[in-house]
Tab-separated table of C-alpha atoms in Angstrom:
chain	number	residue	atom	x	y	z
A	74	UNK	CA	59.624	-222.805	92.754
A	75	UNK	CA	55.945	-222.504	92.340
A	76	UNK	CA	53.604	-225.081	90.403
A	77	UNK	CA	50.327	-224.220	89.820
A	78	UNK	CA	47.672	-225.782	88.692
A	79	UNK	CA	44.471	-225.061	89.970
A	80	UNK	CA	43.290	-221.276	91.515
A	81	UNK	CA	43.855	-222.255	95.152
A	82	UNK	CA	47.386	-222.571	94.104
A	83	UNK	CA	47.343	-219.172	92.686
A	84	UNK	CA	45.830	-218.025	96.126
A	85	UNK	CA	48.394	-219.988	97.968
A	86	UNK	CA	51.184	-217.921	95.980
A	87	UNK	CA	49.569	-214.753	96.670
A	88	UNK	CA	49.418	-215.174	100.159
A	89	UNK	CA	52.748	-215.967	100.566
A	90	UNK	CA	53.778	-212.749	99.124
A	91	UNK	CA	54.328	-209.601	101.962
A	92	UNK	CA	51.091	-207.007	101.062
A	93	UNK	CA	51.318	-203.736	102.123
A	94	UNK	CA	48.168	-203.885	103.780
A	95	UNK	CA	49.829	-205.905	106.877
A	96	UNK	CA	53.292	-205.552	106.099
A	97	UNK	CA	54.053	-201.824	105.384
A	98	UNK	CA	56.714	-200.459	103.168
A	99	UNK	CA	58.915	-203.692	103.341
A	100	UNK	CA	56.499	-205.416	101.002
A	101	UNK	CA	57.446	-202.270	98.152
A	102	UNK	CA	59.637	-202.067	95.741
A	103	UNK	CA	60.283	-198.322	94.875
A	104	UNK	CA	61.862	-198.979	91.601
A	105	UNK	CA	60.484	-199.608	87.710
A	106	UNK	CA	63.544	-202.165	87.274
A	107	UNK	CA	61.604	-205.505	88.071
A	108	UNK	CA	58.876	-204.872	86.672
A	109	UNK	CA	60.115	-203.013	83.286
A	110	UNK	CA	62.334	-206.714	83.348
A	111	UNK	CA	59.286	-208.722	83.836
A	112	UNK	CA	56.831	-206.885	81.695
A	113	UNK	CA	60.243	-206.821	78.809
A	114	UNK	CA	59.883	-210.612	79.395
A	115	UNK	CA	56.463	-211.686	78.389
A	116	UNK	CA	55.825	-208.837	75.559
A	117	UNK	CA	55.388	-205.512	76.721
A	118	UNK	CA	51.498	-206.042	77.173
A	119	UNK	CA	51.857	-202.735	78.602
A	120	UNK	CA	52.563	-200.976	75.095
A	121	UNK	CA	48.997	-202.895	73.126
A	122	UNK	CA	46.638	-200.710	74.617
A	123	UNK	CA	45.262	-196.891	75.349
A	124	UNK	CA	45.321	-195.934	78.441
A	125	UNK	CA	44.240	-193.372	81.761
A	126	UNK	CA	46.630	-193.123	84.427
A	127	UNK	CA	45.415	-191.573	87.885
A	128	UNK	CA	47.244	-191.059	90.962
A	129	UNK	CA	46.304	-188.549	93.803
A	130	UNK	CA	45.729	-189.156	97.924
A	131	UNK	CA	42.138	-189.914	98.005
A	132	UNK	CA	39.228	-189.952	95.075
A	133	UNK	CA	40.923	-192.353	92.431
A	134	UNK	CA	38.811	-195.152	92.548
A	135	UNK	CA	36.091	-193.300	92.938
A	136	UNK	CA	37.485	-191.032	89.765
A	137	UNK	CA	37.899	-195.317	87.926
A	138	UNK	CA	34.785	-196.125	88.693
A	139	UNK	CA	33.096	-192.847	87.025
A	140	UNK	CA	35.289	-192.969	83.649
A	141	UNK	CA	34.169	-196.747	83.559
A	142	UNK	CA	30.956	-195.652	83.352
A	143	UNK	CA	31.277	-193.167	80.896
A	144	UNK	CA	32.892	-195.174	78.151
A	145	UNK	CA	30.950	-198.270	79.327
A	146	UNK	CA	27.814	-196.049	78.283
A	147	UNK	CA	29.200	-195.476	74.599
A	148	UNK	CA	29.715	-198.882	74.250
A	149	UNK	CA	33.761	-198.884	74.505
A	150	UNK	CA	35.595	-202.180	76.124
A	151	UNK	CA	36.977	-200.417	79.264
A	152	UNK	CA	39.321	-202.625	81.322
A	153	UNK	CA	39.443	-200.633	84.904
A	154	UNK	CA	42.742	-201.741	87.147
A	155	UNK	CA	42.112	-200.514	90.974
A	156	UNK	CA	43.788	-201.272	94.465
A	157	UNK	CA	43.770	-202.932	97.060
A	158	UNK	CA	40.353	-205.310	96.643
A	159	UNK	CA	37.901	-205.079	99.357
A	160	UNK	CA	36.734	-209.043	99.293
A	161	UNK	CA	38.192	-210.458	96.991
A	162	UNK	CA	41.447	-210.235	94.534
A	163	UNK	CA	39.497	-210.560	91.288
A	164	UNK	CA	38.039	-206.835	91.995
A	165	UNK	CA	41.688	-205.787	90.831
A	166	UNK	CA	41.115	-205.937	87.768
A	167	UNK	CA	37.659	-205.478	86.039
A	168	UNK	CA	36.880	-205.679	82.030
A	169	UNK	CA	33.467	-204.453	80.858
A	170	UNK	CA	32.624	-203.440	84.818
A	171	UNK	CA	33.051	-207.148	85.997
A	172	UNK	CA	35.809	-208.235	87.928
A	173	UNK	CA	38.074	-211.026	86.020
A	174	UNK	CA	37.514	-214.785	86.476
A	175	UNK	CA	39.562	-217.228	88.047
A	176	UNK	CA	39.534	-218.852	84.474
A	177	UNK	CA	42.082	-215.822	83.528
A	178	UNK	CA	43.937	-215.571	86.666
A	179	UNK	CA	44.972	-219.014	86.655
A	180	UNK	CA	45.948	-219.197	82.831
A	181	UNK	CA	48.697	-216.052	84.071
A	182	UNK	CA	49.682	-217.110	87.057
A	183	UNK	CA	50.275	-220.989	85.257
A	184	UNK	CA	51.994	-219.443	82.078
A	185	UNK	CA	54.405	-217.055	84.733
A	186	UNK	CA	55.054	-218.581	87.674
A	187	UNK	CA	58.549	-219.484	86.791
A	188	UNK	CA	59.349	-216.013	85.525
A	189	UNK	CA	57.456	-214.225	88.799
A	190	UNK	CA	60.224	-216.063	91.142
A	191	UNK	CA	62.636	-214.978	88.907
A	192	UNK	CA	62.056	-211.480	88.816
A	193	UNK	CA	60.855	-211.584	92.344
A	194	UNK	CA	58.168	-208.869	92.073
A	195	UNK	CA	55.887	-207.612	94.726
A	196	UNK	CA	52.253	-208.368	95.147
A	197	UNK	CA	51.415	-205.144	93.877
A	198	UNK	CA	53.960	-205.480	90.839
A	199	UNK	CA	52.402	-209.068	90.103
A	200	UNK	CA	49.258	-207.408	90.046
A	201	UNK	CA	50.319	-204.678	87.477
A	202	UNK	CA	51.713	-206.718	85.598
A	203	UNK	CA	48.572	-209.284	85.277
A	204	UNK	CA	45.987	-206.536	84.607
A	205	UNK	CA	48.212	-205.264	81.405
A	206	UNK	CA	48.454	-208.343	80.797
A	207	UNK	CA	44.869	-208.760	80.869
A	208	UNK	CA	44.091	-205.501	78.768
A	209	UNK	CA	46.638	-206.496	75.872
A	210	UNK	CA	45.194	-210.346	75.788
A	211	UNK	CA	41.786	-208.787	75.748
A	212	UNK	CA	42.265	-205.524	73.373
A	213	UNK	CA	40.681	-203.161	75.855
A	214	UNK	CA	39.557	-200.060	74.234
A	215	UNK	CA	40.084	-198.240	77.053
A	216	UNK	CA	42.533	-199.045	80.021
A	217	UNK	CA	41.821	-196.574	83.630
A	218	UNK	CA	44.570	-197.731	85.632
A	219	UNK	CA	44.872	-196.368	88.913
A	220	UNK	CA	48.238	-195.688	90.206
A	221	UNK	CA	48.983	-197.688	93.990
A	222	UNK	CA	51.151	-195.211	95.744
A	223	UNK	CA	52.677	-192.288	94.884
A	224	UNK	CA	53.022	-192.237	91.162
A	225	UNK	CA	57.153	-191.746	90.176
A	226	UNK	CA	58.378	-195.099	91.613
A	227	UNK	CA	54.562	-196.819	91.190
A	228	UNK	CA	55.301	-199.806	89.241
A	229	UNK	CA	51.772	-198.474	87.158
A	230	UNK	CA	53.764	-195.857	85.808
A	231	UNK	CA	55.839	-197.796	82.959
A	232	UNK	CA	52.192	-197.244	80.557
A	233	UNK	CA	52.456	-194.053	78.374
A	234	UNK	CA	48.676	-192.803	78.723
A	235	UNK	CA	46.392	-191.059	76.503
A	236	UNK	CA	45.668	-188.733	79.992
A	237	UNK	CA	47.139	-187.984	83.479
A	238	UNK	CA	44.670	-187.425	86.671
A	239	UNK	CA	45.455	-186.159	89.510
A	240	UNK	CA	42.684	-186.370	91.819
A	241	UNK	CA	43.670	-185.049	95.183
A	242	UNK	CA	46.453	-184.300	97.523
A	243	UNK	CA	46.322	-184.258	100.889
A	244	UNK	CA	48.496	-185.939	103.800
A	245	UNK	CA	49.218	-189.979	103.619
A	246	UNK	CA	52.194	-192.264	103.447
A	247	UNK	CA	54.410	-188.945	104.538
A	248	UNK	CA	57.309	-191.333	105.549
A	249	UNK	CA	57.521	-192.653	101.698
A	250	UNK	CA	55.914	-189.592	100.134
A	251	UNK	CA	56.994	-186.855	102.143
A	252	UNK	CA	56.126	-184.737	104.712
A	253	UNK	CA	54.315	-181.810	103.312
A	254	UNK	CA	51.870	-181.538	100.705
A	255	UNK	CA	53.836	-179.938	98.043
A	256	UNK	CA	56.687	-183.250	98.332
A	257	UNK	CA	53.377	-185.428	98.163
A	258	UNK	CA	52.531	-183.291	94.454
A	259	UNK	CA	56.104	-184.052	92.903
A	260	UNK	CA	55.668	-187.706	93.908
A	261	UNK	CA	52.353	-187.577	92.419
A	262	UNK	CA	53.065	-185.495	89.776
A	263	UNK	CA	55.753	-188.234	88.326
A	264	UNK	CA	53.113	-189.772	86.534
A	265	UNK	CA	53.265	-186.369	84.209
A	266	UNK	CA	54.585	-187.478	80.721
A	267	UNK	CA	56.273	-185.243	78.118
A	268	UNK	CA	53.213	-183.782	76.053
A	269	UNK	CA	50.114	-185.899	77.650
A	270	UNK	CA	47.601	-183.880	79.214
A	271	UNK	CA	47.118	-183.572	82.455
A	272	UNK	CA	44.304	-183.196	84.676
A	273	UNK	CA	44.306	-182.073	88.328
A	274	UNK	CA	40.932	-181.672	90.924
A	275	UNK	CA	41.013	-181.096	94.642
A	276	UNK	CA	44.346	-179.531	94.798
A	277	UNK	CA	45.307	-176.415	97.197
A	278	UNK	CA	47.491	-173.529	95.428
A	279	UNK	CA	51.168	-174.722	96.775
A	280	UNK	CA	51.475	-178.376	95.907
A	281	UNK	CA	48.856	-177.260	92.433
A	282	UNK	CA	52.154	-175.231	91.543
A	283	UNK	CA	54.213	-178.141	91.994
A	284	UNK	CA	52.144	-180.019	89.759
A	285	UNK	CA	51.981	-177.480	87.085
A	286	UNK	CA	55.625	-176.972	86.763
A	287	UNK	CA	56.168	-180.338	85.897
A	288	UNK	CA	53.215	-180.221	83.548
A	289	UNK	CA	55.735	-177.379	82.083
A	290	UNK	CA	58.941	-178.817	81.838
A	291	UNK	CA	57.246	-181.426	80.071
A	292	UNK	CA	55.358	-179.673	77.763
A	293	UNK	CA	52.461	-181.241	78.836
A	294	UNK	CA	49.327	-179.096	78.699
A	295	UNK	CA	47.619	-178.781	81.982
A	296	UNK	CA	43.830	-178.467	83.243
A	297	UNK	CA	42.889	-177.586	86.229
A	298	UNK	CA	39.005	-178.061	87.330
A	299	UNK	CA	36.606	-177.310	89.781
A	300	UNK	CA	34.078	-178.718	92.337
A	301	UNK	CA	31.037	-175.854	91.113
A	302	UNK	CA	31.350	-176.881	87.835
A	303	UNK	CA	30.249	-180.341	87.846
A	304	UNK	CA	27.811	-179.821	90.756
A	305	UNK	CA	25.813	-176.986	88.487
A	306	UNK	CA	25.481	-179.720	85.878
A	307	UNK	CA	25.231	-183.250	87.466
A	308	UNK	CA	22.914	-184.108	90.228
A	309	UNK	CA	24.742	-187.188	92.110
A	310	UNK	CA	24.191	-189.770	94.047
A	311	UNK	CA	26.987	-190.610	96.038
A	312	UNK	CA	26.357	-188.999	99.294
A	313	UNK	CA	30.141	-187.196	99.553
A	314	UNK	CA	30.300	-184.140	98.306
A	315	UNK	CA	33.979	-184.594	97.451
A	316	UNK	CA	32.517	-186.453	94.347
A	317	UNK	CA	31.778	-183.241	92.710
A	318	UNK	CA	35.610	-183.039	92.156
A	319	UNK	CA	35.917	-186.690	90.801
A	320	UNK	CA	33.109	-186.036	88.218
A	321	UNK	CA	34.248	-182.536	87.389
A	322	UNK	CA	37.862	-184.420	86.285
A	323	UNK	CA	35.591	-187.046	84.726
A	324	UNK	CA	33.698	-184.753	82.602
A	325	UNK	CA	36.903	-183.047	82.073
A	326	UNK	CA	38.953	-186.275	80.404
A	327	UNK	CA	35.660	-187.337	78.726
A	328	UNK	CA	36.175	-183.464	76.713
A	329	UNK	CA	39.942	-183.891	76.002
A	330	UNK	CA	39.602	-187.382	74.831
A	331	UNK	CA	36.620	-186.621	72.503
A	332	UNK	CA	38.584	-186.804	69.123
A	333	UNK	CA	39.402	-190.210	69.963
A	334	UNK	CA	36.610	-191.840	71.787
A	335	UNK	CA	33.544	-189.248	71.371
A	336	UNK	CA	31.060	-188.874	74.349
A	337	UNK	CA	28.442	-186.390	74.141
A	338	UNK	CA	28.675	-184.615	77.510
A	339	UNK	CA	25.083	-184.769	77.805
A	340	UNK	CA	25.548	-188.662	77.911
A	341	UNK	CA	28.188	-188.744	80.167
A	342	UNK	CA	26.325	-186.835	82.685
A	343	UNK	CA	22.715	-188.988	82.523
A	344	UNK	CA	25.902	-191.935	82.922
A	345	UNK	CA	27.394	-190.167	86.307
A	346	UNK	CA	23.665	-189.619	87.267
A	347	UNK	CA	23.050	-193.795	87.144
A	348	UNK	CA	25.858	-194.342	89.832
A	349	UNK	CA	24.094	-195.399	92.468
A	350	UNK	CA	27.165	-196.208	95.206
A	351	UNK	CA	30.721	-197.488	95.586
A	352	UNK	CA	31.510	-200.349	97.494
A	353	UNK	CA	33.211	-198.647	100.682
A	354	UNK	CA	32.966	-195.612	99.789
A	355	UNK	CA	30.575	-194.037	102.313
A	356	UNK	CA	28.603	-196.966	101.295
A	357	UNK	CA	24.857	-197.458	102.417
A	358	UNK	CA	25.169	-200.739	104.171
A	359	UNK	CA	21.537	-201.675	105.145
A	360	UNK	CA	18.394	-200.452	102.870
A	361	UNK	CA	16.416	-201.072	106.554
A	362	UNK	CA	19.458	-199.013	108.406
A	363	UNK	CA	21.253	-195.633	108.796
A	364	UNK	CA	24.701	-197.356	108.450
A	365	UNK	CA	27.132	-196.596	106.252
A	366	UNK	CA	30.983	-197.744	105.507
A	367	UNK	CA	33.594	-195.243	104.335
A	368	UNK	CA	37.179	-196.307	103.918
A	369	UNK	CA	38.636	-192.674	104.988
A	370	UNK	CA	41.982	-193.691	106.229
A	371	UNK	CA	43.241	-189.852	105.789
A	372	UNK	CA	42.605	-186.688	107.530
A	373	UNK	CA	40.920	-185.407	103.997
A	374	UNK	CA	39.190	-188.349	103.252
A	375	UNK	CA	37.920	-188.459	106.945
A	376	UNK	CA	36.626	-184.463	106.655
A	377	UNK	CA	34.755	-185.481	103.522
A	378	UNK	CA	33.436	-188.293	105.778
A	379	UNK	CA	32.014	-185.744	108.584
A	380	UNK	CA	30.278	-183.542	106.141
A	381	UNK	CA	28.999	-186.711	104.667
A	382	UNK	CA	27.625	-188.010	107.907
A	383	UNK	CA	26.418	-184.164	108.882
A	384	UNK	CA	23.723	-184.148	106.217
A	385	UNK	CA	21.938	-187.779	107.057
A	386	UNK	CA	18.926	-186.104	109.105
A	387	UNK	CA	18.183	-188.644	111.611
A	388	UNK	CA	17.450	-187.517	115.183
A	389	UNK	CA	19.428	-190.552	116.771
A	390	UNK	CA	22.585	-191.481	118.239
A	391	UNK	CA	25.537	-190.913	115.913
A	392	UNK	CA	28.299	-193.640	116.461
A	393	UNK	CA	31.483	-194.651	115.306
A	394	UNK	CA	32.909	-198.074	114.685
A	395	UNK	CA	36.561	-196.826	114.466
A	396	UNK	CA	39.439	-199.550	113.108
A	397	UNK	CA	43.081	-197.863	111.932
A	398	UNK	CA	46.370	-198.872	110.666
A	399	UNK	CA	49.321	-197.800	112.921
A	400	UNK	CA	50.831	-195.092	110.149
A	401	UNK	CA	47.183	-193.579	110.560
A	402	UNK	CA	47.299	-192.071	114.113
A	403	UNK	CA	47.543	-188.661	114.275
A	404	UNK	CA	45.490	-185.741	116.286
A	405	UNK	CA	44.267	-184.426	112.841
A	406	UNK	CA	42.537	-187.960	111.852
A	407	UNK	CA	41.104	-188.947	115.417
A	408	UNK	CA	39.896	-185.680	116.981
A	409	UNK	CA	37.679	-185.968	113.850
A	410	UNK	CA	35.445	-188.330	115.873
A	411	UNK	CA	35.310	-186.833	118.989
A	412	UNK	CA	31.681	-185.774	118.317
A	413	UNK	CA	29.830	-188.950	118.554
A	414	UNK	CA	27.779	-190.048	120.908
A	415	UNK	CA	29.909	-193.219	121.382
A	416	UNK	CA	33.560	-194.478	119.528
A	417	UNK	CA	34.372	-198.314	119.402
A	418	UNK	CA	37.744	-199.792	118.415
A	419	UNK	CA	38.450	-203.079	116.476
A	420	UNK	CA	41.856	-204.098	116.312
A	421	UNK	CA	42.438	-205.318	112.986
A	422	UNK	CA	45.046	-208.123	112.024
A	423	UNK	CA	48.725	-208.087	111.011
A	424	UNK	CA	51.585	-205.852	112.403
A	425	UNK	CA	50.157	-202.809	110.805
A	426	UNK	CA	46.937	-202.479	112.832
A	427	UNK	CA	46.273	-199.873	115.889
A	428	UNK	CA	45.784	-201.188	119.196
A	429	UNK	CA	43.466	-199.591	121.703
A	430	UNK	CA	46.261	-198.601	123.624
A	431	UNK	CA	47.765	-196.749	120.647
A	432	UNK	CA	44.552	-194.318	119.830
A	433	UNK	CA	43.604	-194.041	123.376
A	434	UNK	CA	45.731	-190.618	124.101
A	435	UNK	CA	43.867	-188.872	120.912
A	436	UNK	CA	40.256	-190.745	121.230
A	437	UNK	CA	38.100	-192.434	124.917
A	438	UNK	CA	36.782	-195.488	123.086
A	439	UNK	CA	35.759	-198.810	124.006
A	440	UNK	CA	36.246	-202.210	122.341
A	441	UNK	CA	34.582	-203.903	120.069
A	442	UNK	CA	35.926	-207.645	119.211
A	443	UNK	CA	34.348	-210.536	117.391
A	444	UNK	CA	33.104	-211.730	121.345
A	445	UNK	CA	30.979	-208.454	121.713
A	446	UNK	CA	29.579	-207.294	118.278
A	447	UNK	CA	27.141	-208.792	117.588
A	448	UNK	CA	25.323	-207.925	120.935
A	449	UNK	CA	26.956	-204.305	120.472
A	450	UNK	CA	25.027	-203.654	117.206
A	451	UNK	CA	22.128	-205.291	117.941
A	452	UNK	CA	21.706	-202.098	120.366
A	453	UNK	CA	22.526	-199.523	117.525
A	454	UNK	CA	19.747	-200.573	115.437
A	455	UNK	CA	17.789	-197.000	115.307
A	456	UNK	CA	21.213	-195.044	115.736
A	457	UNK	CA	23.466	-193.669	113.040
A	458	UNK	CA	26.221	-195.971	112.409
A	459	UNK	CA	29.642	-195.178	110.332
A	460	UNK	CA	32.144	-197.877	110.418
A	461	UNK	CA	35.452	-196.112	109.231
A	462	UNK	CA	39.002	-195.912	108.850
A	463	UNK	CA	40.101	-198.352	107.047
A	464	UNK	CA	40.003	-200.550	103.904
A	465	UNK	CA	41.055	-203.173	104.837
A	466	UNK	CA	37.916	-202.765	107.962
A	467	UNK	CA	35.268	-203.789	105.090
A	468	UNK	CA	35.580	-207.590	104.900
A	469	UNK	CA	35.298	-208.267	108.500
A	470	UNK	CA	32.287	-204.999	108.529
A	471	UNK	CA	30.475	-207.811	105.993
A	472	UNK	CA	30.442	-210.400	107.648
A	473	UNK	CA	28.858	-208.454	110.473
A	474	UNK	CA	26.263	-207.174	108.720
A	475	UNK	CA	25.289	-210.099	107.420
A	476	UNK	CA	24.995	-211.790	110.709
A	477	UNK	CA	23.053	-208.813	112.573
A	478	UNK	CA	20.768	-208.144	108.973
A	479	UNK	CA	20.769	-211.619	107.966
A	480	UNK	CA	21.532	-210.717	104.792
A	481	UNK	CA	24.168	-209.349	103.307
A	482	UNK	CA	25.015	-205.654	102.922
A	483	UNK	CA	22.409	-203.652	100.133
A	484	UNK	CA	24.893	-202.658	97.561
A	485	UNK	CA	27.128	-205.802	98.127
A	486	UNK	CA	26.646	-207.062	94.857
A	487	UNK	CA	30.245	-207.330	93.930
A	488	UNK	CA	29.976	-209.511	90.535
């Protein structure tokens, strides 16, 4: 039985729950029982307000971020529900494009705590469950909540959403997803409802079929965009090109939803046009250095990456600070960084995390710990640095920066 009473109790609970991040699939729960019961339990905060729902392998917090700035520039009260957090949990869960207090978190987790042992939910259900929680108590406008895995079994996937995204599919998670792209689209495509538009970007033909036979049997109309289009009409930027795709289905939702919540295309481009950078997402880490952070954990996220880093004209070094989860090794995700001048390898923590041993038959790299870093980057100073990989890389990437910059990363302004 949990009492809490203050926030470090809340972060006490937390932490004694399994997360994905370190545990794997054993800290899931692929099922809508638990939390349907929970959710059934304190009101159905799920049902009070209007919603987005976006799944797909790679682009949908990116795809968040931009529709939060969109209605944020017409004056709407988004609330914006993304996983995991990069520093801290309160990123989770954002109203008005700042992340929740501790205030709100505590009042939850003290009115709940009872009922969360009972129903015995996952961290990632407890964290669903808070942010509609959040959006109802608050009377968000506008909800974008981004689906965690998949999208059928996703415990985000109880809300019944104004509009369906899906942003991308490539391969990730193929031993709870499945193994080829088109199994990946049905499991993404179960966040189709019967008649609620759907929206799909950087999708190949075969698993885009998938999707739009779905969209059919549940008479759901379907919309399929383009990369050309946006980039002939917004100038971006966000260094990836991928991004094109993200605000193409951005401009796209922003057309279909413009009986309810109006938004002059013209404004929602000049709004695309402000965003200046995404916290890990081939993020600009120095303003006085060519380093940069992408959380590409995927061999299509990773691609994007490369092109990304292709285009920085610098005539130094290129290097790689490389840091993976175990489920991530594969010849079509390493070989990617067999180009650089030089590859380094930080073992993350947890039972997840790649040892050097495990990447060394696909990639020659050399270790970089918490003893060698800082004397490590020190050298790199003039080179071209991408730190990569992972999400879950980006706290500990911080805290080097800070050290080697002293100060702390340019865009880290995480409020």
């Amino acid at each position: 039985m949990h009492h809490i009473q203050t926030i470090e109790d809340v972060w006490a609970f937390l932490d004694s729950i399994p997360m994905f991040s370190s545990s794997g699939p054993k800290a899931m729960n692929l099922g809508l029982e638990s939390i349907r019961g929970f959710l059934n339990h304190i009101g159905n905060p799920e049902k009070n307000f209007r919603s987005i729902h976006i799944a797909g392998t790679n682009g949908k917090g990116t795809t968040a971020r931009m529709l939060e700035t969109v209605y944020q520039s017409v004056g709407l009260k988004t609330g914006v529900f993304t996983s995991p957090h990069l520093l801290k949990y309160n990123e989770r869960i954002r109203l008005n494009a700042q992340n929740i207090s501790d205030e709100v978190l505590l009042s939850f987790f003290k009115q709940y705590a009872t009922v969360l042992d009972e129903y015995k939910l996952t961290y990632f259900e407890i964290s669903t469950a808070l942010a509609f929680w959040v959006f109802s108590l608050e009377k968000v406008d506008l909800a974008i909540i981004e689906a965690g895995l998949g999208g059928r079994l996703d415990s985000t996937n109880v809300i019944l959403p104004e509009v369906s995204i899906i942003t991308s599919i490539g391969l990730d998670h193929q031993s709870i997803l499945g193994e080829t792209k088109e199994e990946i689209a049905a499991e993404k495509g179960g966040i189709i409802k019967q008649g609620i538009p759907v929206v799909v970007g950087n999708v190949e033909i075969e698993p885009c079929n998938v999707i739009e036979s779905i969209a059919k049997e549940k008479g759901a109309s379907f919309f399929k965009v383009d990369q050309i289009s946006a980039s002939q009409r917004v100038t971006l930027r966000l260094m990836e090109e991928v991004n094109y795709w993200n605000a193409s289905v951005t401009l796209k939702v922003a057309q279909l939803l413009g009986k309810l919540y109006p938004v002059p295309e013209r404004k929602a481009i000049e709004a695309l046009e402000k965003l200046e950078g995404i916290p890990a997402r081939f993020e600009k880490l120095a303003i006085n250095l060519n380093w940069y952070f992408s959380g590409a954990h995927n061999a299509q996220a990773i691609q994007s990456t490369m092109d990304a880093i292709g285009k920085i004209q610098a005539p130094s070094k290129r290097v790689v600070v490389l840091s993976v989860l175990k489920d991530k090794i594969d010849n079509d995700i390493l070989s990617a960084f067999q180009g650089f001048d030089q590859v380094y390898y930080f073992q993350q923590e947890g039972e997840r995390a790649a040892t050097l041993d495990d990447i060394a038959p696909f990639l020659d790299a050399k270790s970089i710990s918490e003893k060698n870093v800082l004397q490590i980057l020190n050298e790199f100073k003039s080179e071209v640095v991408i730190f990569t990989g992972s999400f879950y890389f980006y706290p500990v990437v911080t805290r080097w920066i800070t050290k080697v910059n002293n100060e702390p990363p340019a865009q880290f302004i995480l409020t």
